[in-house]
Amino acid sequence: MRGPAALILSGGKGTRLRPLTLGTPKPLLPLVNAPSLGFPLALLRKHGCRDAVLCVSDELAPYRPFVSAQKKLGTSVLCSRETRELGTAGAMKNAERLAQGETLFAFNGDILTDLDLTAMLRFHRERRARITIALVPVPDPKHYGLVRTGPRGRVRAFIEKPPSGRSASAKGVLINGGIYLMDRAVLDRVPAGRNSSVERELFPGCVRDGLPVFGYAVPRGTYWLDIGTPEKYLQANLDVLSGRLKKIVPAGSLRRISPSASIHPLARVGPDAVVGPFCRVGAGAEVRRSVLLRRVTAGKDSVVEGAMIGPGSVLGDAVRVRPFTVLGPRSRVTAFSRV
Ligand code: GTP
């Protein structure tokens, strides 16, 4: 049996991930050399969901190879393109006609998780919820929307941007994890063709009007990461490498070093480094805790540690790239540049 269809939010500006998103749509940025969007789709497939609609606000052409690859894996993917900025709720409304079924999953496409979607669907049905929101504890919730719940997980309120340092889990308050189940009819409340937000308009409106909106606190041990910033994106690569996502991505299915990369025998590439297609790593170069996106050249005796290097960049001989460096596409760095 096929599970509910999924709407995957894959648009927006991706400003926090700049400069890496200059030239590549955020959902197609690779995680260990595979498009990051493949991870939520693998999770959905594992839980019986094989129909997905991507809500895209960029050109569709870069998505085509991804869509065909997903088809081979058993997921049928349709794309719904926005011709103007519609926001999270507007994008779902725009895509609704392409999704079958009365219950829909909706995902922020930049969330990496191994959440048990079958258990979440059971929770949604048992409570006869119209909307269920996955709720996640994070150490510092200041960049997220908090959700306050009452008995049996019924959502009482949404709180935007709490003061820094306040611990979500300690206060019994969790954040909106960007993964939802909803009755299709909920989208009747979204105005067509206009910008609107799930987090600020649709969900708070449903709670105010007394609809059964529930929060599903993710079970302890669930992996969850919002990969919307360069630091988190690097972390996501390292976590995938360390096997944290092995429940959804089988070991051995990912290539840490692309087969088309050329690595000099005297270069040292650590087990925590990812080397993309057509990269070249020169003699004596060292790469650790870093991601080299496609066609990066790391010159002789260069050292790259804790960095994200954008596609087509060239690091000259003896260049040292400091931790937390993020270089955009086609950067040129020589030993005399300051990075
Ligand atoms: P920042 O500019 O860095 O905040 O990134 P963003 O624009 O992606 O915003 P944010 O991370 O808050 O978005 C949450 C999710 O919704 C992500 O998966 C986005 O891809 C997606 N998203 C945000 N706005 C839109 C939109 O207008 N259309 C579509 N289709 N998706 C959106």
PDB file of N, CA and C in Angstrom, residues 191-282:
ATOM      1  N   PRO A 191      -5.028  31.326   0.983  1.00  0.00           N
ATOM      2  CA  PRO A 191      -5.435  32.059  -0.226  1.00  0.00           C
ATOM      3  C   PRO A 191      -4.537  31.691  -1.404  1.00  0.00           C
ATOM      4  N   ALA A 192      -5.159  31.413  -2.566  1.00  0.00           N
ATOM      5  CA  ALA A 192      -4.360  31.005  -3.737  1.00  0.00           C
ATOM      6  C   ALA A 192      -3.609  32.207  -4.308  1.00  0.00           C
ATOM      7  N   GLY A 193      -2.381  31.933  -4.781  1.00  0.00           N
ATOM      8  CA  GLY A 193      -1.624  32.938  -5.531  1.00  0.00           C
ATOM      9  C   GLY A 193      -1.085  34.093  -4.711  1.00  0.00           C
ATOM     10  N   ARG A 194      -1.100  33.962  -3.391  1.00  0.00           N
ATOM     11  CA  ARG A 194      -0.598  35.070  -2.566  1.00  0.00           C
ATOM     12  C   ARG A 194       0.411  34.502  -1.574  1.00  0.00           C
ATOM     13  N   ASN A 195       1.388  35.327  -1.173  1.00  0.00           N
ATOM     14  CA  ASN A 195       2.410  34.873  -0.236  1.00  0.00           C
ATOM     15  C   ASN A 195       1.815  34.641   1.145  1.00  0.00           C
ATOM     16  N   SER A 196       2.018  33.460   1.694  1.00  0.00           N
ATOM     17  CA  SER A 196       1.579  33.248   3.081  1.00  0.00           C
ATOM     18  C   SER A 196       2.421  32.150   3.724  1.00  0.00           C
ATOM     19  N   SER A 197       2.430  32.182   5.050  1.00  0.00           N
ATOM     20  CA  SER A 197       3.356  31.340   5.797  1.00  0.00           C
ATOM     21  C   SER A 197       2.622  30.292   6.625  1.00  0.00           C
ATOM     22  N   VAL A 198       3.131  29.082   6.583  1.00  0.00           N
ATOM     23  CA  VAL A 198       2.593  28.006   7.412  1.00  0.00           C
ATOM     24  C   VAL A 198       2.774  28.354   8.895  1.00  0.00           C
ATOM     25  N   GLU A 199       3.995  28.793   9.221  1.00  0.00           N
ATOM     26  CA  GLU A 199       4.359  28.975  10.627  1.00  0.00           C
ATOM     27  C   GLU A 199       3.690  30.200  11.240  1.00  0.00           C
ATOM     28  N   ARG A 200       3.577  31.276  10.446  1.00  0.00           N
ATOM     29  CA  ARG A 200       3.056  32.525  11.028  1.00  0.00           C
ATOM     30  C   ARG A 200       1.573  32.737  10.773  1.00  0.00           C
ATOM     31  N   GLU A 201       1.029  32.119   9.718  1.00  0.00           N
ATOM     32  CA  GLU A 201      -0.383  32.378   9.414  1.00  0.00           C
ATOM     33  C   GLU A 201      -1.252  31.130   9.508  1.00  0.00           C
ATOM     34  N   LEU A 202      -0.955  30.123   8.685  1.00  0.00           N
ATOM     35  CA  LEU A 202      -1.859  28.976   8.574  1.00  0.00           C
ATOM     36  C   LEU A 202      -2.029  28.246   9.912  1.00  0.00           C
ATOM     37  N   PHE A 203      -0.938  27.806  10.516  1.00  0.00           N
ATOM     38  CA  PHE A 203      -1.067  27.008  11.742  1.00  0.00           C
ATOM     39  C   PHE A 203      -1.616  27.823  12.918  1.00  0.00           C
ATOM     40  N   PRO A 204      -1.084  29.037  13.179  1.00  0.00           N
ATOM     41  CA  PRO A 204      -1.667  29.804  14.286  1.00  0.00           C
ATOM     42  C   PRO A 204      -3.163  30.073  14.068  1.00  0.00           C
ATOM     43  N   GLY A 205      -3.557  30.317  12.807  1.00  0.00           N
ATOM     44  CA  GLY A 205      -4.979  30.561  12.504  1.00  0.00           C
ATOM     45  C   GLY A 205      -5.816  29.328  12.838  1.00  0.00           C
ATOM     46  N   CYS A 206      -5.313  28.150  12.505  1.00  0.00           N
ATOM     47  CA  CYS A 206      -6.042  26.902  12.782  1.00  0.00           C
ATOM     48  C   CYS A 206      -6.206  26.713  14.289  1.00  0.00           C
ATOM     49  N   VAL A 207      -5.159  27.020  15.053  1.00  0.00           N
ATOM     50  CA  VAL A 207      -5.243  26.864  16.524  1.00  0.00           C
ATOM     51  C   VAL A 207      -6.262  27.863  17.075  1.00  0.00           C
ATOM     52  N   ARG A 208      -6.195  29.114  16.626  1.00  0.00           N
ATOM     53  CA  ARG A 208      -7.141  30.144  17.088  1.00  0.00           C
ATOM     54  C   ARG A 208      -8.583  29.728  16.814  1.00  0.00           C
ATOM     55  N   ASP A 209      -8.810  29.063  15.678  1.00  0.00           N
ATOM     56  CA  ASP A 209     -10.172  28.686  15.308  1.00  0.00           C
ATOM     57  C   ASP A 209     -10.597  27.347  15.911  1.00  0.00           C
ATOM     58  N   GLY A 210      -9.737  26.771  16.767  1.00  0.00           N
ATOM     59  CA  GLY A 210     -10.119  25.563  17.511  1.00  0.00           C
ATOM     60  C   GLY A 210      -9.971  24.260  16.757  1.00  0.00           C
ATOM     61  N   LEU A 211      -9.269  24.252  15.626  1.00  0.00           N
ATOM     62  CA  LEU A 211      -9.055  22.981  14.907  1.00  0.00           C
ATOM     63  C   LEU A 211      -8.134  22.073  15.728  1.00  0.00           C
ATOM     64  N   PRO A 212      -8.316  20.758  15.606  1.00  0.00           N
ATOM     65  CA  PRO A 212      -7.430  19.853  16.345  1.00  0.00           C
ATOM     66  C   PRO A 212      -6.025  19.810  15.729  1.00  0.00           C
ATOM     67  N   VAL A 213      -5.151  20.641  16.269  1.00  0.00           N
ATOM     68  CA  VAL A 213      -3.756  20.697  15.821  1.00  0.00           C
ATOM     69  C   VAL A 213      -2.917  20.080  16.933  1.00  0.00           C
ATOM     70  N   PHE A 214      -2.100  19.081  16.591  1.00  0.00           N
ATOM     71  CA  PHE A 214      -1.333  18.372  17.615  1.00  0.00           C
ATOM     72  C   PHE A 214       0.157  18.473  17.334  1.00  0.00           C
ATOM     73  N   GLY A 215       0.931  18.365  18.420  1.00  0.00           N
ATOM     74  CA  GLY A 215       2.386  18.319  18.301  1.00  0.00           C
ATOM     75  C   GLY A 215       2.842  16.910  18.635  1.00  0.00           C
ATOM     76  N   TYR A 216       3.679  16.357  17.772  1.00  0.00           N
ATOM     77  CA  TYR A 216       4.217  15.006  17.990  1.00  0.00           C
ATOM     78  C   TYR A 216       5.674  15.156  18.431  1.00  0.00           C
ATOM     79  N   ALA A 217       5.916  14.999  19.735  1.00  0.00           N
ATOM     80  CA  ALA A 217       7.288  15.141  20.253  1.00  0.00           C
ATOM     81  C   ALA A 217       8.108  13.964  19.738  1.00  0.00           C
ATOM     82  N   VAL A 218       9.187  14.256  19.019  1.00  0.00           N
ATOM     83  CA  VAL A 218       9.934  13.155  18.401  1.00  0.00           C
ATOM     84  C   VAL A 218      10.558  12.291  19.479  1.00  0.00           C
ATOM     85  N   PRO A 219      10.551  10.967  19.291  1.00  0.00           N
ATOM     86  CA  PRO A 219      11.110  10.091  20.319  1.00  0.00           C
ATOM     87  C   PRO A 219      12.594  10.380  20.566  1.00  0.00           C
ATOM     88  N   ARG A 220      13.020  10.171  21.806  1.00  0.00           N
ATOM     89  CA  ARG A 220      14.428  10.343  22.174  1.00  0.00           C
ATOM     90  C   ARG A 220      15.300   9.504  21.216  1.00  0.00           C
ATOM     91  N   GLY A 221      16.431  10.054  20.821  1.00  0.00           N
ATOM     92  CA  GLY A 221      17.337   9.307  19.930  1.00  0.00           C
ATOM     93  C   GLY A 221      17.077   9.588  18.455  1.00  0.00           C
ATOM     94  N   THR A 222      16.001  10.338  18.166  1.00  0.00           N
ATOM     95  CA  THR A 222      15.739  10.685  16.759  1.00  0.00           C
ATOM     96  C   THR A 222      16.793  11.688  16.298  1.00  0.00           C
ATOM     97  N   TYR A 223      17.340  11.481  15.121  1.00  0.00           N
ATOM     98  CA  TYR A 223      18.281  12.454  14.553  1.00  0.00           C
ATOM     99  C   TYR A 223      17.466  13.548  13.864  1.00  0.00           C
ATOM    100  N   TRP A 224      17.845  14.814  14.080  1.00  0.00           N
ATOM    101  CA  TRP A 224      17.152  15.929  13.425  1.00  0.00           C
ATOM    102  C   TRP A 224      18.147  17.082  13.274  1.00  0.00           C
ATOM    103  N   LEU A 225      18.281  17.601  12.083  1.00  0.00           N
ATOM    104  CA  LEU A 225      19.165  18.754  11.866  1.00  0.00           C
ATOM    105  C   LEU A 225      18.600  19.618  10.743  1.00  0.00           C
ATOM    106  N   ASP A 226      18.547  20.927  11.013  1.00  0.00           N
ATOM    107  CA  ASP A 226      18.153  21.892   9.980  1.00  0.00           C
ATOM    108  C   ASP A 226      19.452  22.293   9.280  1.00  0.00           C
ATOM    109  N   ILE A 227      19.598  21.944   7.999  1.00  0.00           N
ATOM    110  CA  ILE A 227      20.899  22.170   7.363  1.00  0.00           C
ATOM    111  C   ILE A 227      20.953  23.508   6.634  1.00  0.00           C
ATOM    112  N   GLY A 228      20.259  24.509   7.179  1.00  0.00           N
ATOM    113  CA  GLY A 228      20.135  25.807   6.494  1.00  0.00           C
ATOM    114  C   GLY A 228      21.318  26.746   6.616  1.00  0.00           C
ATOM    115  N   THR A 229      22.372  26.413   7.387  1.00  0.00           N
ATOM    116  CA  THR A 229      23.539  27.304   7.482  1.00  0.00           C
ATOM    117  C   THR A 229      24.797  26.506   7.098  1.00  0.00           C
ATOM    118  N   PRO A 230      25.885  27.199   6.710  1.00  0.00           N
ATOM    119  CA  PRO A 230      27.100  26.455   6.329  1.00  0.00           C
ATOM    120  C   PRO A 230      27.610  25.540   7.448  1.00  0.00           C
ATOM    121  N   GLU A 231      27.552  25.995   8.698  1.00  0.00           N
ATOM    122  CA  GLU A 231      28.053  25.159   9.805  1.00  0.00           C
ATOM    123  C   GLU A 231      27.233  23.877   9.908  1.00  0.00           C
ATOM    124  N   LYS A 232      25.913  24.044   9.790  1.00  0.00           N
ATOM    125  CA  LYS A 232      25.034  22.865   9.909  1.00  0.00           C
ATOM    126  C   LYS A 232      25.200  21.957   8.685  1.00  0.00           C
ATOM    127  N   TYR A 233      25.444  22.568   7.557  1.00  0.00           N
ATOM    128  CA  TYR A 233      25.619  21.783   6.331  1.00  0.00           C
ATOM    129  C   TYR A 233      26.886  20.931   6.431  1.00  0.00           C
ATOM    130  N   LEU A 234      27.952  21.533   6.966  1.00  0.00           N
ATOM    131  CA  LEU A 234      29.173  20.749   7.191  1.00  0.00           C
ATOM    132  C   LEU A 234      28.895  19.643   8.211  1.00  0.00           C
ATOM    133  N   GLN A 235      28.194  20.011   9.291  1.00  0.00           N
ATOM    134  CA  GLN A 235      27.852  19.026  10.321  1.00  0.00           C
ATOM    135  C   GLN A 235      27.056  17.861   9.716  1.00  0.00           C
ATOM    136  N   ALA A 236      26.120  18.198   8.839  1.00  0.00           N
ATOM    137  CA  ALA A 236      25.287  17.158   8.216  1.00  0.00           C
ATOM    138  C   ALA A 236      26.166  16.184   7.426  1.00  0.00           C
ATOM    139  N   ASN A 237      27.136  16.721   6.685  1.00  0.00           N
ATOM    140  CA  ASN A 237      28.050  15.848   5.936  1.00  0.00           C
ATOM    141  C   ASN A 237      28.812  14.924   6.881  1.00  0.00           C
ATOM    142  N   LEU A 238      29.289  15.509   7.987  1.00  0.00           N
ATOM    143  CA  LEU A 238      30.075  14.702   8.933  1.00  0.00           C
ATOM    144  C   LEU A 238      29.196  13.643   9.592  1.00  0.00           C
ATOM    145  N   ASP A 239      27.963  14.014   9.896  1.00  0.00           N
ATOM    146  CA  ASP A 239      27.058  13.047  10.543  1.00  0.00           C
ATOM    147  C   ASP A 239      26.711  11.896   9.601  1.00  0.00           C
ATOM    148  N   VAL A 240      26.489  12.235   8.328  1.00  0.00           N
ATOM    149  CA  VAL A 240      26.191  11.166   7.369  1.00  0.00           C
ATOM    150  C   VAL A 240      27.414  10.239   7.260  1.00  0.00           C
ATOM    151  N   LEU A 241      28.622  10.863   7.191  1.00  0.00           N
ATOM    152  CA  LEU A 241      29.850  10.057   7.099  1.00  0.00           C
ATOM    153  C   LEU A 241      30.018   9.132   8.292  1.00  0.00           C
ATOM    154  N   SER A 242      29.616   9.640   9.474  1.00  0.00           N
ATOM    155  CA  SER A 242      29.844   8.827  10.681  1.00  0.00           C
ATOM    156  C   SER A 242      28.763   7.749  10.862  1.00  0.00           C
ATOM    157  N   GLY A 243      27.825   7.679   9.921  1.00  0.00           N
ATOM    158  CA  GLY A 243      26.831   6.600   9.980  1.00  0.00           C
ATOM    159  C   GLY A 243      25.589   6.951  10.789  1.00  0.00           C
ATOM    160  N   ARG A 244      25.438   8.234  11.213  1.00  0.00           N
ATOM    161  CA  ARG A 244      24.272   8.605  12.028  1.00  0.00           C
ATOM    162  C   ARG A 244      22.941   8.435  11.277  1.00  0.00           C
ATOM    163  N   LEU A 245      23.018   8.465   9.934  1.00  0.00           N
ATOM    164  CA  LEU A 245      21.772   8.360   9.151  1.00  0.00           C
ATOM    165  C   LEU A 245      21.619   6.980   8.533  1.00  0.00           C
ATOM    166  N   LYS A 246      22.315   5.995   9.102  1.00  0.00           N
ATOM    167  CA  LYS A 246      22.352   4.697   8.406  1.00  0.00           C
ATOM    168  C   LYS A 246      20.988   4.017   8.361  1.00  0.00           C
ATOM    169  N   LYS A 247      20.077   4.450   9.225  1.00  0.00           N
ATOM    170  CA  LYS A 247      18.727   3.867   9.161  1.00  0.00           C
ATOM    171  C   LYS A 247      18.042   4.200   7.834  1.00  0.00           C
ATOM    172  N   ILE A 248      18.394   5.347   7.238  1.00  0.00           N
ATOM    173  CA  ILE A 248      17.732   5.676   5.973  1.00  0.00           C
ATOM    174  C   ILE A 248      18.656   5.590   4.762  1.00  0.00           C
ATOM    175  N   VAL A 249      19.966   5.708   4.992  1.00  0.00           N
ATOM    176  CA  VAL A 249      20.886   5.590   3.853  1.00  0.00           C
ATOM    177  C   VAL A 249      21.822   4.431   4.135  1.00  0.00           C
ATOM    178  N   PRO A 250      21.665   3.315   3.428  1.00  0.00           N
ATOM    179  CA  PRO A 250      22.477   2.139   3.729  1.00  0.00           C
ATOM    180  C   PRO A 250      23.967   2.414   3.572  1.00  0.00           C
ATOM    181  N   ALA A 251      24.761   1.843   4.465  1.00  0.00           N
ATOM    182  CA  ALA A 251      26.219   2.004   4.395  1.00  0.00           C
ATOM    183  C   ALA A 251      26.675   1.535   3.013  1.00  0.00           C
ATOM    184  N   GLY A 252      27.624   2.235   2.462  1.00  0.00           N
ATOM    185  CA  GLY A 252      28.173   1.797   1.172  1.00  0.00           C
ATOM    186  C   GLY A 252      27.441   2.377  -0.024  1.00  0.00           C
ATOM    187  N   SER A 253      26.268   3.046   0.207  1.00  0.00           N
ATOM    188  CA  SER A 253      25.559   3.575  -0.955  1.00  0.00           C
ATOM    189  C   SER A 253      26.063   4.977  -1.323  1.00  0.00           C
ATOM    190  N   LEU A 254      26.933   5.550  -0.484  1.00  0.00           N
ATOM    191  CA  LEU A 254      27.416   6.901  -0.760  1.00  0.00           C
ATOM    192  C   LEU A 254      28.909   6.859  -1.071  1.00  0.00           C
ATOM    193  N   ARG A 255      29.354   7.785  -1.929  1.00  0.00           N
ATOM    194  CA  ARG A 255      30.774   7.854  -2.282  1.00  0.00           C
ATOM    195  C   ARG A 255      31.369   9.083  -1.622  1.00  0.00           C
ATOM    196  N   ARG A 256      32.180   8.873  -0.594  1.00  0.00           N
ATOM    197  CA  ARG A 256      32.823  10.005   0.108  1.00  0.00           C
ATOM    198  C   ARG A 256      33.797  10.708  -0.827  1.00  0.00           C
ATOM    199  N   ILE A 257      34.532   9.904  -1.580  1.00  0.00           N
ATOM    200  CA  ILE A 257      35.452  10.459  -2.578  1.00  0.00           C
ATOM    201  C   ILE A 257      34.855  10.110  -3.931  1.00  0.00           C
ATOM    202  N   SER A 258      34.498  11.117  -4.683  1.00  0.00           N
ATOM    203  CA  SER A 258      33.897  10.829  -5.985  1.00  0.00           C
ATOM    204  C   SER A 258      34.878  10.029  -6.854  1.00  0.00           C
ATOM    205  N   PRO A 259      34.374   9.036  -7.588  1.00  0.00           N
ATOM    206  CA  PRO A 259      35.274   8.241  -8.435  1.00  0.00           C
ATOM    207  C   PRO A 259      35.980   9.085  -9.500  1.00  0.00           C
ATOM    208  N   SER A 260      35.400  10.249  -9.846  1.00  0.00           N
ATOM    209  CA  SER A 260      36.051  11.066 -10.872  1.00  0.00           C
ATOM    210  C   SER A 260      37.083  12.029 -10.276  1.00  0.00           C
ATOM    211  N   ALA A 261      37.240  12.039  -8.943  1.00  0.00           N
ATOM    212  CA  ALA A 261      38.231  12.937  -8.323  1.00  0.00           C
ATOM    213  C   ALA A 261      39.620  12.341  -8.501  1.00  0.00           C
ATOM    214  N   SER A 262      40.611  13.244  -8.545  1.00  0.00           N
ATOM    215  CA  SER A 262      41.977  12.729  -8.683  1.00  0.00           C
ATOM    216  C   SER A 262      42.772  13.188  -7.462  1.00  0.00           C
ATOM    217  N   ILE A 263      43.279  12.220  -6.713  1.00  0.00           N
ATOM    218  CA  ILE A 263      43.976  12.542  -5.467  1.00  0.00           C
ATOM    219  C   ILE A 263      45.411  12.026  -5.571  1.00  0.00           C
ATOM    220  N   HIS A 264      46.348  12.917  -5.407  1.00  0.00           N
ATOM    221  CA  HIS A 264      47.756  12.528  -5.520  1.00  0.00           C
ATOM    222  C   HIS A 264      48.094  11.506  -4.428  1.00  0.00           C
ATOM    223  N   PRO A 265      48.917  10.500  -4.760  1.00  0.00           N
ATOM    224  CA  PRO A 265      49.255   9.484  -3.742  1.00  0.00           C
ATOM    225  C   PRO A 265      49.892  10.078  -2.491  1.00  0.00           C
ATOM    226  N   LEU A 266      50.513  11.243  -2.617  1.00  0.00           N
ATOM    227  CA  LEU A 266      51.137  11.843  -1.429  1.00  0.00           C
ATOM    228  C   LEU A 266      50.219  12.856  -0.726  1.00  0.00           C
ATOM    229  N   ALA A 267      48.959  12.940  -1.149  1.00  0.00           N
ATOM    230  CA  ALA A 267      48.000  13.826  -0.453  1.00  0.00           C
ATOM    231  C   ALA A 267      47.395  13.054   0.718  1.00  0.00           C
ATOM    232  N   ARG A 268      46.948  13.783   1.767  1.00  0.00           N
ATOM    233  CA  ARG A 268      46.285  13.107   2.890  1.00  0.00           C
ATOM    234  C   ARG A 268      44.849  13.621   3.001  1.00  0.00           C
ATOM    235  N   VAL A 269      43.909  12.749   2.696  1.00  0.00           N
ATOM    236  CA  VAL A 269      42.489  13.116   2.769  1.00  0.00           C
ATOM    237  C   VAL A 269      41.880  12.313   3.907  1.00  0.00           C
ATOM    238  N   GLY A 270      41.466  13.008   4.967  1.00  0.00           N
ATOM    239  CA  GLY A 270      40.994  12.321   6.178  1.00  0.00           C
ATOM    240  C   GLY A 270      39.677  11.583   5.949  1.00  0.00           C
ATOM    241  N   PRO A 271      39.348  10.651   6.845  1.00  0.00           N
ATOM    242  CA  PRO A 271      38.090   9.904   6.713  1.00  0.00           C
ATOM    243  C   PRO A 271      36.864  10.789   6.968  1.00  0.00           C
ATOM    244  N   ASP A 272      37.125  12.046   7.434  1.00  0.00           N
ATOM    245  CA  ASP A 272      36.027  12.973   7.677  1.00  0.00           C
ATOM    246  C   ASP A 272      36.001  14.078   6.609  1.00  0.00           C
ATOM    247  N   ALA A 273      36.496  13.761   5.422  1.00  0.00           N
ATOM    248  CA  ALA A 273      36.480  14.752   4.331  1.00  0.00           C
ATOM    249  C   ALA A 273      35.703  14.183   3.151  1.00  0.00           C
ATOM    250  N   VAL A 274      35.007  15.092   2.452  1.00  0.00           N
ATOM    251  CA  VAL A 274      34.244  14.688   1.267  1.00  0.00           C
ATOM    252  C   VAL A 274      34.882  15.372   0.052  1.00  0.00           C
ATOM    253  N   VAL A 275      35.129  14.618  -0.977  1.00  0.00           N
ATOM    254  CA  VAL A 275      35.759  15.176  -2.180  1.00  0.00           C
ATOM    255  C   VAL A 275      34.816  14.939  -3.358  1.00  0.00           C
ATOM    256  N   GLY A 276      34.395  16.040  -3.970  1.00  0.00           N
ATOM    257  CA  GLY A 276      33.363  15.976  -5.007  1.00  0.00           C
ATOM    258  C   GLY A 276      33.904  15.575  -6.373  1.00  0.00           C
ATOM    259  N   PRO A 277      32.982  15.445  -7.351  1.00  0.00           N
ATOM    260  CA  PRO A 277      33.370  15.019  -8.698  1.00  0.00           C
ATOM    261  C   PRO A 277      34.387  15.967  -9.332  1.00  0.00           C
ATOM    262  N   PHE A 278      35.340  15.398 -10.017  1.00  0.00           N
ATOM    263  CA  PHE A 278      36.355  16.125 -10.800  1.00  0.00           C
ATOM    264  C   PHE A 278      37.236  17.054  -9.953  1.00  0.00           C
ATOM    265  N   CYS A 279      37.300  16.815  -8.643  1.00  0.00           N
ATOM    266  CA  CYS A 279      38.242  17.594  -7.821  1.00  0.00           C
ATOM    267  C   CYS A 279      39.651  17.070  -8.058  1.00  0.00           C
ATOM    268  N   ARG A 280      40.639  17.943  -7.773  1.00  0.00           N
ATOM    269  CA  ARG A 280      42.041  17.501  -7.849  1.00  0.00           C
ATOM    270  C   ARG A 280      42.733  17.928  -6.570  1.00  0.00           C
ATOM    271  N   VAL A 281      43.366  16.971  -5.913  1.00  0.00           N
ATOM    272  CA  VAL A 281      44.065  17.275  -4.655  1.00  0.00           C
ATOM    273  C   VAL A 281      45.539  16.950  -4.894  1.00  0.00           C
ATOM    274  N   GLY A 282      46.379  17.977  -4.722  1.00  0.00           N
ATOM    275  CA  GLY A 282      47.792  17.845  -5.123  1.00  0.00           C
ATOM    276  C   GLY A 282      48.670  17.152  -4.091  1.00  0.00           C
TER     277      GLY A 282
END
